[in-house]
Structures are given as C-alpha cells and as structure tokens.
Short mmCIF file of C-alpha atoms in Angstrom, two decimals:
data_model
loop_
_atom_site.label_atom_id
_atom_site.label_comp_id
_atom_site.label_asym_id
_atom_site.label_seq_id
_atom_site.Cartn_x
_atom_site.Cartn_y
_atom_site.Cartn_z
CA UNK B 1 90.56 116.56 96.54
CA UNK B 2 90.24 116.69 93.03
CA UNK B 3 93.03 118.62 92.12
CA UNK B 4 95.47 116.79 94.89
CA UNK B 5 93.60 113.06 93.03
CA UNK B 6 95.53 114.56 90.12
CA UNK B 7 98.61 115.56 91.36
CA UNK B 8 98.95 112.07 93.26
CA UNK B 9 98.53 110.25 89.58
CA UNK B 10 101.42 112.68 87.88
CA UNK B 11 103.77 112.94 91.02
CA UNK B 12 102.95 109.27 92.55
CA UNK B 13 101.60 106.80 90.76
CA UNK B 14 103.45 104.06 92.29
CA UNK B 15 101.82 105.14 95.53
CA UNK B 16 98.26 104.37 94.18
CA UNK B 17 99.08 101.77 92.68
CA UNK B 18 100.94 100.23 95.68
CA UNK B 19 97.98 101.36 97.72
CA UNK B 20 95.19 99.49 95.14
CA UNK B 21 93.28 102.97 94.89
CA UNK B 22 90.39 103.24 93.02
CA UNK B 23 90.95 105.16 89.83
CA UNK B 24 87.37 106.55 89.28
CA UNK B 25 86.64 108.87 91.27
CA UNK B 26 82.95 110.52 91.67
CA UNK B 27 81.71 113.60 93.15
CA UNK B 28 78.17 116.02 92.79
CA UNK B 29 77.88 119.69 93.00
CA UNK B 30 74.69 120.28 94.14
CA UNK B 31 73.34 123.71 94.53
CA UNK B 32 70.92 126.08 93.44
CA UNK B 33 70.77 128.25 90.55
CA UNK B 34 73.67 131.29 90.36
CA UNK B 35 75.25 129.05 93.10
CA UNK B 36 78.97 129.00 91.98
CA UNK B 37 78.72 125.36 90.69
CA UNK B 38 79.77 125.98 87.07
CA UNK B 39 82.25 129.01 88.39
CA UNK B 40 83.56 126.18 90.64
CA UNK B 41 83.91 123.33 88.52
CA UNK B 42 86.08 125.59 85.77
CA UNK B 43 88.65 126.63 89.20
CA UNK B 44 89.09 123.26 89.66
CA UNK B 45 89.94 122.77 85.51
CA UNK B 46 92.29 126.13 85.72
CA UNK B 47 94.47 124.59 88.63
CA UNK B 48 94.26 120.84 86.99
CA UNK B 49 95.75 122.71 83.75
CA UNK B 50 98.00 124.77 86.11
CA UNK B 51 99.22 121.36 87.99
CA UNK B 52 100.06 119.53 83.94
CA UNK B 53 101.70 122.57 82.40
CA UNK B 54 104.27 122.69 85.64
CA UNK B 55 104.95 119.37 85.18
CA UNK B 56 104.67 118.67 81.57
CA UNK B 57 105.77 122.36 80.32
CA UNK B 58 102.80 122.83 78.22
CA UNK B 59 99.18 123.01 79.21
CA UNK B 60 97.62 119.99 77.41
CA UNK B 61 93.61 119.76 77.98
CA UNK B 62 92.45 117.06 80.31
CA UNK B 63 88.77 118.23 80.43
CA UNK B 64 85.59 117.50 78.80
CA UNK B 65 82.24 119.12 79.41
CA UNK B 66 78.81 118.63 78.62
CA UNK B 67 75.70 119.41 79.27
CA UNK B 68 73.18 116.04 80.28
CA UNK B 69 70.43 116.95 78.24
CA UNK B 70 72.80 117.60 74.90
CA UNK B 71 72.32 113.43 74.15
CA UNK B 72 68.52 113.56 74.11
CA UNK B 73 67.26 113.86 70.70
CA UNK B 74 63.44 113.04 69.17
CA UNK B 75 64.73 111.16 65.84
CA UNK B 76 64.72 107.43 66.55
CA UNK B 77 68.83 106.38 66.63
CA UNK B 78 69.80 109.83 67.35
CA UNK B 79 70.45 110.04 70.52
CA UNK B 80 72.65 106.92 70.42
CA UNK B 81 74.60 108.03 67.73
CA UNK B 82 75.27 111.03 69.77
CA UNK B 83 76.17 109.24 72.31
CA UNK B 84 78.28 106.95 70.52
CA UNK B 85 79.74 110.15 69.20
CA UNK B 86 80.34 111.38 72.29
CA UNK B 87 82.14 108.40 73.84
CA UNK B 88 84.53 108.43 70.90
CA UNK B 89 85.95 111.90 71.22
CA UNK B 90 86.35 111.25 75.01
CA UNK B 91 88.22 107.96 73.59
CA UNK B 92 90.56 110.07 71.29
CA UNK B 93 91.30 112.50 74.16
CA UNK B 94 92.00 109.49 76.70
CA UNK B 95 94.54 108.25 74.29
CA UNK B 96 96.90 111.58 73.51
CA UNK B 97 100.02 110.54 75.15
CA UNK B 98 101.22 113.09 77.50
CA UNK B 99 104.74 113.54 78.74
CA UNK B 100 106.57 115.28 81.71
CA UNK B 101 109.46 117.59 80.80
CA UNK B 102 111.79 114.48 81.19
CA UNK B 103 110.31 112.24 78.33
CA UNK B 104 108.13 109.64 80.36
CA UNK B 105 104.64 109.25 79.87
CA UNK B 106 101.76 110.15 82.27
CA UNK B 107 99.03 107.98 83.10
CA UNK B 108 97.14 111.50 83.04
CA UNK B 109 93.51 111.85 84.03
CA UNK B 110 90.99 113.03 82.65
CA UNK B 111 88.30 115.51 84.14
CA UNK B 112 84.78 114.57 83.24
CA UNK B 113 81.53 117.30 83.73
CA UNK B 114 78.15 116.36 83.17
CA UNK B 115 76.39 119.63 84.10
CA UNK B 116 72.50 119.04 84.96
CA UNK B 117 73.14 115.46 85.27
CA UNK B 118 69.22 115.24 86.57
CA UNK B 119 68.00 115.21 82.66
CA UNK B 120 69.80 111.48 82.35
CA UNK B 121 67.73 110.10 85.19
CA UNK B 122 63.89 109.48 85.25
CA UNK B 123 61.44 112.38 87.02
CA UNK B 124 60.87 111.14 90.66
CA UNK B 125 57.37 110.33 91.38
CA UNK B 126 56.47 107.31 89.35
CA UNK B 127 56.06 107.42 85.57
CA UNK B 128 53.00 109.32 84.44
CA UNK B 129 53.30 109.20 81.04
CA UNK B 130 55.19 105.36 80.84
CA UNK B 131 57.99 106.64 78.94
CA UNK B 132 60.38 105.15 81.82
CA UNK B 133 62.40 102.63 80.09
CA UNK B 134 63.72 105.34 77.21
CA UNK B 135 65.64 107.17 80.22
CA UNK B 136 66.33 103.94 81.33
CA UNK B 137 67.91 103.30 77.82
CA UNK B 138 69.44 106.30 77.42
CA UNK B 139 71.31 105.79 80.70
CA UNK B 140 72.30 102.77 80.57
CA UNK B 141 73.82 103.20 77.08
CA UNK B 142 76.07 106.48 78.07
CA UNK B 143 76.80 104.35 80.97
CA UNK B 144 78.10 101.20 78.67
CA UNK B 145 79.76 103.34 76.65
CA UNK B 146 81.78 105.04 79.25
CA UNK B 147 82.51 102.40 80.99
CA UNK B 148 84.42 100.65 77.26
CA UNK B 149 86.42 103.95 76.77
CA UNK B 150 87.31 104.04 80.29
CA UNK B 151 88.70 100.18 80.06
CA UNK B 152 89.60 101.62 76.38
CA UNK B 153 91.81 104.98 77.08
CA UNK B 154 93.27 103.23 79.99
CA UNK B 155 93.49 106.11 82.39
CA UNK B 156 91.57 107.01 85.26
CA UNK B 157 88.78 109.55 84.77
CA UNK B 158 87.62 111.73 87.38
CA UNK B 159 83.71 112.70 87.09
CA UNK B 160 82.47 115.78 88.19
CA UNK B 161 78.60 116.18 87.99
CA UNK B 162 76.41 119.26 89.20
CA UNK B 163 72.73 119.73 89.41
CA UNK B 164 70.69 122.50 90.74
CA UNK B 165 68.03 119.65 92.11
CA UNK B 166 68.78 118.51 95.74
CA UNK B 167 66.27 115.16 95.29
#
C-alpha cells in the first residue's frame, strides 16, 4: 500500500485529486523485538527509492527517520528546540523540487518513521509520578509542528510508525 500510495502520487495525481483522497496517510508496525519491523520499514524505503529513480532518473531521498525518544531532553527548552529543529529539516526536504525525466515537477511524498513511537505517549496506567502534562506537551508540540510543515512543504507525507508494545 505504501509503495503503490506513492506510485499513484508520481504516475496519477489527477486521479487523487479527482477522487478527493486523503494525502496523509498513517500506518503502525507493531511487533516484538527482532520482529522484522525496522528490516521492513527500510524494504519499503528501497522500493520507494526504486519507484523515484525509474521515474525521475536519479534516486532523490524521500525518507526521514527517527527514533521517538531522540526529542526528549532534561534541559528546560531543549527538547523544543529539538523539535523545532527537527520540523525544519523535514521542511527543507519537503521543499526540494523533484522532477520526472521530462521536466515537470512531482508533488513527491515524503516517507516519515518514528521508530518506538510509544516514548511520545504517556505510560498507561494513570500517572504515578504527575509528570503527565510534559508528554502531553511534548506531543502536542511535535504534533503542531508537523502539522505547519505539512501545510508548509505542501506535499503529502506518508507516516510510518513501529513499536514493539502491542497496548
């Protein structure tokens, strides 16, 4: 699906348009440890790249990875400037113009992985230690920001998230 979701935006974007298709697109690799989520997720990038360099002639990176628990940082205003940081690179990638061997530019998407995704959301079970809101914070800002350099880049992004928790 993900893979084909690309494809349909290089060969056929008049059809989702026409259509009124959502351009964010969501999906969560769940699995244990050693379960092929990672080795999965990286297939999936290999065949995107494979998919632009056939029709654009070079292989231009359309994927961005990171880890969830990278944005957490002790120092007061750190973790938001990495965030911030963060949402700006994915900005700059979003707006490299690519082009098809003809000339014409691709609304191209992008490929978004946030392994672990569990360390952005707060521990099941009620809030022991009352430290709620600051993953509540944390969320919410990466979530802001993404949303502005998604409205920003103006292409669609397609999120890929894996975590080795099934609750």
């Amino acid at each position: 699906r993900i893979v084909n979701h690309f494809r349909d935006a290089i060969e056929h974007p008049e059809w989702l348009k026409a259509l009124g298709s959502r351009d964010r697109k969501s999906y969560l690799f769940i699995g244990g440890t050693g379960g092929g989520k990672t080795y999965h997720i990286k297939l999936i990038a290999t065949e995107v790249h494979d998919l632009i360099e056939e029709h654009c002639g070079v292989r231009h990176s359309r994927y961005v990875q990171c880890d969830a628990s990278q944005f957490w940082d002790p120092y007061f205003g750190a973790t938001e400037q990495k965030i911030n940081a963060w949402a700006k690179k994915l900005e700059k990638l979003g707006s490299q113009k690519v082009k098809d061997r003809d000339g014409n530019e691709l609304a191209m998407p992008i490929l978004m992985v946030i392994e672990e995704c569990e360390a952005l959301f707060r521990s099941r079970g009620g809030d022991q230690h009352a430290s709620g809101h600051l993953f509540d914070r944390v969320l919410s800002l990466l979530l802001q920001k993404l949303e502005s350099a998604e409205n920003a880049i103006g292409v669609p992004i397609v999120w890929v998230c894996s975590t080795n928790r099934p609750d």
